[in-house]
JSON list of C-alpha atoms in Angstrom, two decimals:
[
{"chain": "A", "resi": 1, "resn": "MET", "atom": "CA", "xyz": [99.97, 112.08, 114.53]},
{"chain": "A", "resi": 2, "resn": "LYS", "atom": "CA", "xyz": [96.71, 112.45, 112.65]},
{"chain": "A", "resi": 3, "resn": "GLN", "atom": "CA", "xyz": [94.14, 109.70, 112.87]},
{"chain": "A", "resi": 4, "resn": "LEU", "atom": "CA", "xyz": [93.14, 107.71, 109.83]},
{"chain": "A", "resi": 5, "resn": "ARG", "atom": "CA", "xyz": [89.94, 109.05, 108.31]},
{"chain": "A", "resi": 6, "resn": "ILE", "atom": "CA", "xyz": [87.34, 106.73, 106.87]},
{"chain": "A", "resi": 7, "resn": "ARG", "atom": "CA", "xyz": [86.34, 109.28, 104.22]},
{"chain": "A", "resi": 8, "resn": "THR", "atom": "CA", "xyz": [89.92, 109.41, 102.92]},
{"chain": "A", "resi": 9, "resn": "LEU", "atom": "CA", "xyz": [89.98, 105.63, 102.60]},
{"chain": "A", "resi": 10, "resn": "ALA", "atom": "CA", "xyz": [86.50, 105.60, 101.02]},
{"chain": "A", "resi": 11, "resn": "GLY", "atom": "CA", "xyz": [87.59, 108.23, 98.51]},
{"chain": "A", "resi": 12, "resn": "LEU", "atom": "CA", "xyz": [90.70, 106.26, 97.55]},
{"chain": "A", "resi": 13, "resn": "PHE", "atom": "CA", "xyz": [88.62, 103.09, 97.29]},
{"chain": "A", "resi": 14, "resn": "LEU", "atom": "CA", "xyz": [85.99, 104.72, 95.05]},
{"chain": "A", "resi": 15, "resn": "VAL", "atom": "CA", "xyz": [88.50, 106.43, 92.75]},
{"chain": "A", "resi": 16, "resn": "ALA", "atom": "CA", "xyz": [90.54, 103.24, 92.37]},
{"chain": "A", "resi": 17, "resn": "GLY", "atom": "CA", "xyz": [87.36, 101.21, 91.81]},
{"chain": "A", "resi": 18, "resn": "VAL", "atom": "CA", "xyz": [85.94, 103.50, 89.12]},
{"chain": "A", "resi": 19, "resn": "LEU", "atom": "CA", "xyz": [89.28, 103.78, 87.32]},
{"chain": "A", "resi": 20, "resn": "SER", "atom": "CA", "xyz": [89.80, 100.02, 87.50]},
{"chain": "A", "resi": 21, "resn": "TRP", "atom": "CA", "xyz": [86.28, 99.28, 86.22]},
{"chain": "A", "resi": 22, "resn": "ALA", "atom": "CA", "xyz": [86.75, 101.74, 83.34]},
{"chain": "A", "resi": 23, "resn": "GLY", "atom": "CA", "xyz": [90.22, 100.36, 82.62]},
{"chain": "A", "resi": 24, "resn": "ALA", "atom": "CA", "xyz": [88.91, 96.79, 82.58]},
{"chain": "A", "resi": 25, "resn": "ARG", "atom": "CA", "xyz": [86.17, 97.75, 80.11]},
{"chain": "A", "resi": 26, "resn": "LEU", "atom": "CA", "xyz": [88.67, 99.52, 77.86]},
{"chain": "A", "resi": 27, "resn": "TRP", "atom": "CA", "xyz": [91.28, 96.76, 78.12]},
{"chain": "A", "resi": 28, "resn": "ASP", "atom": "CA", "xyz": [88.69, 94.05, 77.40]},
{"chain": "A", "resi": 29, "resn": "SER", "atom": "CA", "xyz": [87.49, 95.89, 74.31]},
{"chain": "A", "resi": 30, "resn": "VAL", "atom": "CA", "xyz": [90.98, 96.02, 72.77]},
{"chain": "A", "resi": 31, "resn": "GLY", "atom": "CA", "xyz": [92.55, 92.81, 74.06]},
{"chain": "A", "resi": 32, "resn": "THR", "atom": "CA", "xyz": [92.56, 90.22, 76.77]},
{"chain": "A", "resi": 33, "resn": "LEU", "atom": "CA", "xyz": [91.92, 91.38, 80.31]},
{"chain": "A", "resi": 34, "resn": "PRO", "atom": "CA", "xyz": [94.88, 90.63, 82.63]},
{"chain": "A", "resi": 35, "resn": "ARG", "atom": "CA", "xyz": [94.24, 87.94, 85.22]},
{"chain": "A", "resi": 36, "resn": "VAL", "atom": "CA", "xyz": [93.56, 88.70, 88.87]},
{"chain": "A", "resi": 37, "resn": "PRO", "atom": "CA", "xyz": [96.28, 86.92, 90.85]},
{"chain": "A", "resi": 38, "resn": "LEU", "atom": "CA", "xyz": [95.28, 84.48, 93.56]},
{"chain": "A", "resi": 39, "resn": "ALA", "atom": "CA", "xyz": [98.19, 85.86, 95.58]},
{"chain": "A", "resi": 40, "resn": "ALA", "atom": "CA", "xyz": [96.45, 89.23, 96.04]},
{"chain": "A", "resi": 41, "resn": "PRO", "atom": "CA", "xyz": [93.89, 88.15, 98.64]},
{"chain": "A", "resi": 42, "resn": "ILE", "atom": "CA", "xyz": [96.48, 85.93, 100.34]},
{"chain": "A", "resi": 43, "resn": "VAL", "atom": "CA", "xyz": [98.97, 88.78, 100.73]},
{"chain": "A", "resi": 44, "resn": "LEU", "atom": "CA", "xyz": [96.27, 91.14, 101.99]},
{"chain": "A", "resi": 45, "resn": "ALA", "atom": "CA", "xyz": [95.06, 88.53, 104.48]},
{"chain": "A", "resi": 46, "resn": "VAL", "atom": "CA", "xyz": [98.62, 88.07, 105.78]},
{"chain": "A", "resi": 47, "resn": "ILE", "atom": "CA", "xyz": [98.98, 91.84, 106.22]},
{"chain": "A", "resi": 48, "resn": "ALA", "atom": "CA", "xyz": [95.66, 91.94, 108.10]},
{"chain": "A", "resi": 49, "resn": "ALA", "atom": "CA", "xyz": [96.84, 89.09, 110.35]},
{"chain": "A", "resi": 50, "resn": "VAL", "atom": "CA", "xyz": [100.14, 90.86, 111.08]},
{"chain": "A", "resi": 51, "resn": "LEU", "atom": "CA", "xyz": [98.33, 94.09, 111.94]},
{"chain": "A", "resi": 52, "resn": "LEU", "atom": "CA", "xyz": [95.90, 92.24, 114.18]},
{"chain": "A", "resi": 53, "resn": "ALA", "atom": "CA", "xyz": [98.70, 90.31, 115.94]},
{"chain": "A", "resi": 54, "resn": "THR", "atom": "CA", "xyz": [100.61, 93.57, 116.46]},
{"chain": "A", "resi": 55, "resn": "ALA", "atom": "CA", "xyz": [97.54, 95.27, 117.89]},
{"chain": "A", "resi": 56, "resn": "LEU", "atom": "CA", "xyz": [96.78, 92.39, 120.25]},
{"chain": "A", "resi": 57, "resn": "SER", "atom": "CA", "xyz": [100.38, 92.22, 121.43]},
{"chain": "A", "resi": 58, "resn": "LEU", "atom": "CA", "xyz": [100.58, 95.95, 122.03]},
{"chain": "A", "resi": 59, "resn": "ARG", "atom": "CA", "xyz": [97.22, 95.95, 123.78]},
{"chain": "A", "resi": 60, "resn": "SER", "atom": "CA", "xyz": [98.32, 93.29, 126.29]},
{"chain": "A", "resi": 61, "resn": "ARG", "atom": "CA", "xyz": [101.67, 95.02, 126.85]},
{"chain": "A", "resi": 62, "resn": "LEU", "atom": "CA", "xyz": [100.03, 98.42, 127.31]},
{"chain": "A", "resi": 63, "resn": "ARG", "atom": "CA", "xyz": [97.48, 96.95, 129.71]},
{"chain": "A", "resi": 64, "resn": "ALA", "atom": "CA", "xyz": [100.25, 95.35, 131.78]},
{"chain": "A", "resi": 65, "resn": "GLN", "atom": "CA", "xyz": [102.21, 98.60, 131.72]},
{"chain": "A", "resi": 66, "resn": "ARG", "atom": "CA", "xyz": [99.19, 100.65, 132.87]},
{"chain": "A", "resi": 67, "resn": "GLU", "atom": "CA", "xyz": [98.47, 98.19, 135.68]},
{"chain": "A", "resi": 68, "resn": "ARG", "atom": "CA", "xyz": [102.16, 98.35, 136.67]},
{"chain": "A", "resi": 69, "resn": "ARG", "atom": "CA", "xyz": [102.48, 94.59, 136.83]},
{"chain": "A", "resi": 70, "resn": "PRO", "atom": "CA", "xyz": [105.90, 93.45, 138.06]},
{"chain": "A", "resi": 71, "resn": "GLY", "atom": "CA", "xyz": [108.11, 92.39, 135.19]},
{"chain": "A", "resi": 72, "resn": "ALA", "atom": "CA", "xyz": [105.71, 93.87, 132.60]},
{"chain": "A", "resi": 73, "resn": "LYS", "atom": "CA", "xyz": [107.36, 94.54, 129.29]},
{"chain": "A", "resi": 74, "resn": "GLY", "atom": "CA", "xyz": [106.35, 98.09, 128.44]},
{"chain": "A", "resi": 75, "resn": "VAL", "atom": "CA", "xyz": [105.85, 99.79, 125.11]},
{"chain": "A", "resi": 76, "resn": "GLU", "atom": "CA", "xyz": [108.17, 102.55, 123.99]},
{"chain": "A", "resi": 77, "resn": "PRO", "atom": "CA", "xyz": [106.26, 105.54, 122.56]},
{"chain": "A", "resi": 78, "resn": "MET", "atom": "CA", "xyz": [108.30, 105.33, 119.34]},
{"chain": "A", "resi": 79, "resn": "MET", "atom": "CA", "xyz": [107.35, 101.66, 118.92]},
{"chain": "A", "resi": 80, "resn": "ALA", "atom": "CA", "xyz": [103.66, 102.50, 119.26]},
{"chain": "A", "resi": 81, "resn": "ALA", "atom": "CA", "xyz": [104.05, 105.39, 116.80]},
{"chain": "A", "resi": 82, "resn": "ARG", "atom": "CA", "xyz": [105.79, 103.14, 114.26]},
{"chain": "A", "resi": 83, "resn": "ALA", "atom": "CA", "xyz": [103.08, 100.51, 114.62]},
{"chain": "A", "resi": 84, "resn": "VAL", "atom": "CA", "xyz": [100.39, 103.12, 113.97]},
{"chain": "A", "resi": 85, "resn": "VAL", "atom": "CA", "xyz": [102.25, 104.44, 110.92]},
{"chain": "A", "resi": 86, "resn": "PHE", "atom": "CA", "xyz": [102.59, 100.87, 109.60]},
{"chain": "A", "resi": 87, "resn": "GLY", "atom": "CA", "xyz": [98.85, 100.36, 110.10]},
{"chain": "A", "resi": 88, "resn": "GLN", "atom": "CA", "xyz": [97.93, 103.63, 108.43]},
{"chain": "A", "resi": 89, "resn": "ALA", "atom": "CA", "xyz": [100.17, 103.00, 105.44]},
{"chain": "A", "resi": 90, "resn": "SER", "atom": "CA", "xyz": [98.80, 99.48, 105.10]},
{"chain": "A", "resi": 91, "resn": "ALA", "atom": "CA", "xyz": [95.22, 100.78, 105.24]},
{"chain": "A", "resi": 92, "resn": "LEU", "atom": "CA", "xyz": [95.88, 103.38, 102.54]},
{"chain": "A", "resi": 93, "resn": "VAL", "atom": "CA", "xyz": [97.42, 100.78, 100.23]},
{"chain": "A", "resi": 94, "resn": "ALA", "atom": "CA", "xyz": [94.65, 98.30, 101.04]},
{"chain": "A", "resi": 95, "resn": "ALA", "atom": "CA", "xyz": [92.01, 100.89, 100.12]},
{"chain": "A", "resi": 96, "resn": "LEU", "atom": "CA", "xyz": [93.65, 101.36, 96.73]},
{"chain": "A", "resi": 97, "resn": "VAL", "atom": "CA", "xyz": [94.15, 97.64, 96.09]},
{"chain": "A", "resi": 98, "resn": "ALA", "atom": "CA", "xyz": [90.66, 96.70, 97.31]},
{"chain": "A", "resi": 99, "resn": "GLY", "atom": "CA", "xyz": [89.18, 99.45, 95.15]},
{"chain": "A", "resi": 100, "resn": "MET", "atom": "CA", "xyz": [91.16, 98.27, 92.14]},
{"chain": "A", "resi": 101, "resn": "TYR", "atom": "CA", "xyz": [90.07, 94.67, 92.53]},
{"chain": "A", "resi": 102, "resn": "GLY", "atom": "CA", "xyz": [86.55, 95.74, 93.47]},
{"chain": "A", "resi": 103, "resn": "GLY", "atom": "CA", "xyz": [86.26, 97.65, 90.19]},
{"chain": "A", "resi": 104, "resn": "THR", "atom": "CA", "xyz": [87.69, 94.73, 88.23]},
{"chain": "A", "resi": 105, "resn": "GLY", "atom": "CA", "xyz": [85.34, 92.34, 90.05]},
{"chain": "A", "resi": 106, "resn": "ALA", "atom": "CA", "xyz": [82.36, 94.58, 89.25]},
{"chain": "A", "resi": 107, "resn": "PHE", "atom": "CA", "xyz": [83.29, 94.44, 85.58]},
{"chain": "A", "resi": 108, "resn": "LEU", "atom": "CA", "xyz": [83.69, 90.65, 85.72]},
{"chain": "A", "resi": 109, "resn": "LEU", "atom": "CA", "xyz": [80.21, 90.18, 87.24]},
{"chain": "A", "resi": 110, "resn": "GLU", "atom": "CA", "xyz": [78.83, 90.57, 83.72]},
{"chain": "A", "resi": 111, "resn": "TYR", "atom": "CA", "xyz": [80.68, 87.40, 82.67]},
{"chain": "A", "resi": 112, "resn": "LEU", "atom": "CA", "xyz": [79.97, 84.94, 85.49]},
{"chain": "A", "resi": 113, "resn": "ASP", "atom": "CA", "xyz": [78.80, 82.35, 82.95]},
{"chain": "A", "resi": 114, "resn": "VAL", "atom": "CA", "xyz": [82.40, 82.08, 81.65]},
{"chain": "A", "resi": 115, "resn": "PRO", "atom": "CA", "xyz": [84.29, 79.77, 84.07]},
{"chain": "A", "resi": 116, "resn": "SER", "atom": "CA", "xyz": [87.67, 81.49, 83.76]},
{"chain": "A", "resi": 117, "resn": "ARG", "atom": "CA", "xyz": [86.13, 84.90, 84.36]},
{"chain": "A", "resi": 118, "resn": "ARG", "atom": "CA", "xyz": [84.06, 83.55, 87.26]},
{"chain": "A", "resi": 119, "resn": "ASP", "atom": "CA", "xyz": [87.32, 82.44, 88.95]},
{"chain": "A", "resi": 120, "resn": "GLN", "atom": "CA", "xyz": [88.76, 85.89, 88.37]},
{"chain": "A", "resi": 121, "resn": "ALA", "atom": "CA", "xyz": [85.66, 87.52, 89.86]},
{"chain": "A", "resi": 122, "resn": "ILE", "atom": "CA", "xyz": [86.01, 85.29, 92.94]},
{"chain": "A", "resi": 123, "resn": "TYR", "atom": "CA", "xyz": [89.69, 86.26, 93.35]},
{"chain": "A", "resi": 124, "resn": "ALA", "atom": "CA", "xyz": [88.75, 89.92, 92.97]},
{"chain": "A", "resi": 125, "resn": "GLY", "atom": "CA", "xyz": [86.00, 89.55, 95.57]},
{"chain": "A", "resi": 126, "resn": "LEU", "atom": "CA", "xyz": [88.36, 87.83, 97.99]},
{"chain": "A", "resi": 127, "resn": "SER", "atom": "CA", "xyz": [90.88, 90.63, 97.46]},
{"chain": "A", "resi": 128, "resn": "LEU", "atom": "CA", "xyz": [88.18, 93.17, 98.24]},
{"chain": "A", "resi": 129, "resn": "LEU", "atom": "CA", "xyz": [87.27, 91.38, 101.49]},
{"chain": "A", "resi": 130, "resn": "ALA", "atom": "CA", "xyz": [90.91, 90.97, 102.51]},
{"chain": "A", "resi": 131, "resn": "GLY", "atom": "CA", "xyz": [91.52, 94.68, 101.83]},
{"chain": "A", "resi": 132, "resn": "ILE", "atom": "CA", "xyz": [88.61, 95.55, 104.12]},
{"chain": "A", "resi": 133, "resn": "ALA", "atom": "CA", "xyz": [90.13, 93.26, 106.77]},
{"chain": "A", "resi": 134, "resn": "VAL", "atom": "CA", "xyz": [93.43, 95.18, 106.52]},
{"chain": "A", "resi": 135, "resn": "ILE", "atom": "CA", "xyz": [91.57, 98.46, 106.99]},
{"chain": "A", "resi": 136, "resn": "ALA", "atom": "CA", "xyz": [89.66, 97.12, 110.00]},
{"chain": "A", "resi": 137, "resn": "ALA", "atom": "CA", "xyz": [92.86, 95.78, 111.58]},
{"chain": "A", "resi": 138, "resn": "ALA", "atom": "CA", "xyz": [94.58, 99.14, 111.02]},
{"chain": "A", "resi": 139, "resn": "PHE", "atom": "CA", "xyz": [91.74, 100.99, 112.76]},
{"chain": "A", "resi": 140, "resn": "PHE", "atom": "CA", "xyz": [91.95, 98.52, 115.66]},
{"chain": "A", "resi": 141, "resn": "LEU", "atom": "CA", "xyz": [95.72, 99.01, 115.90]},
{"chain": "A", "resi": 142, "resn": "GLU", "atom": "CA", "xyz": [95.29, 102.77, 115.88]},
{"chain": "A", "resi": 143, "resn": "ARG", "atom": "CA", "xyz": [92.67, 102.54, 118.63]},
{"chain": "A", "resi": 144, "resn": "VAL", "atom": "CA", "xyz": [94.90, 100.29, 120.76]},
{"chain": "A", "resi": 145, "resn": "CYS", "atom": "CA", "xyz": [97.77, 102.79, 120.57]},
{"chain": "A", "resi": 146, "resn": "ARG", "atom": "CA", "xyz": [95.72, 105.77, 121.75]},
{"chain": "A", "resi": 147, "resn": "LEU", "atom": "CA", "xyz": [96.65, 107.21, 125.10]},
{"chain": "A", "resi": 148, "resn": "PRO", "atom": "CA", "xyz": [94.17, 106.54, 127.91]},
{"chain": "A", "resi": 149, "resn": "GLU", "atom": "CA", "xyz": [91.89, 109.32, 129.03]},
{"chain": "A", "resi": 150, "resn": "ASP", "atom": "CA", "xyz": [93.40, 111.53, 131.69]},
{"chain": "A", "resi": 151, "resn": "ASP", "atom": "CA", "xyz": [91.19, 114.25, 133.16]},
{"chain": "A", "resi": 152, "resn": "ASP", "atom": "CA", "xyz": [94.12, 116.14, 134.72]},
{"chain": "A", "resi": 153, "resn": "GLU", "atom": "CA", "xyz": [96.31, 116.56, 131.66]},
{"chain": "A", "resi": 154, "resn": "ASN", "atom": "CA", "xyz": [94.05, 117.18, 128.68]},
{"chain": "A", "resi": 155, "resn": "GLY", "atom": "CA", "xyz": [90.56, 117.89, 129.90]},
{"chain": "A", "resi": 156, "resn": "GLY", "atom": "CA", "xyz": [89.30, 114.32, 129.67]},
{"chain": "A", "resi": 157, "resn": "THR", "atom": "CA", "xyz": [89.91, 113.75, 125.97]},
{"chain": "A", "resi": 158, "resn": "ALA", "atom": "CA", "xyz": [92.11, 110.99, 124.66]},
{"chain": "A", "resi": 159, "resn": "ALA", "atom": "CA", "xyz": [95.13, 112.00, 122.61]},
{"chain": "A", "resi": 160, "resn": "PRO", "atom": "CA", "xyz": [96.89, 109.96, 119.93]},
{"chain": "A", "resi": 161, "resn": "ALA", "atom": "CA", "xyz": [99.91, 107.94, 121.02]},
{"chain": "A", "resi": 162, "resn": "ALA", "atom": "CA", "xyz": [102.40, 110.04, 119.04]}
]
């Protein structure tokens, strides 16, 4: 399984941000700009929390499994692989969503003196931060699911879990 690359996420974020900013300018010039939903940062924050909880749970289970504690509940390789895929998919979507709301928020910064647009800029900013939290949690989850270093098998380099 390939590791998540920060440049891929940054590219998605930038493209989505520029397109969203340009779209907001165009939309605002011909009509009323759609509202940024308050649910967006909430949903992203929940996804980040789920990823973080998954990573912490897997980390403790993997640690117990490596230490061969009696009664330790191990981690199946397929479960770890599925968790990593979930994290990677979430990070890719979060990069797009955070970029989209980041671009919209950048456009709305010009109108902070208008109370309704200021609220929308705040929601967009919160969405951006929550999207970054999802990405950080996904990287943590991916790191937790890496195999430990083993000098005998692969020359001392860590390999991905699946």
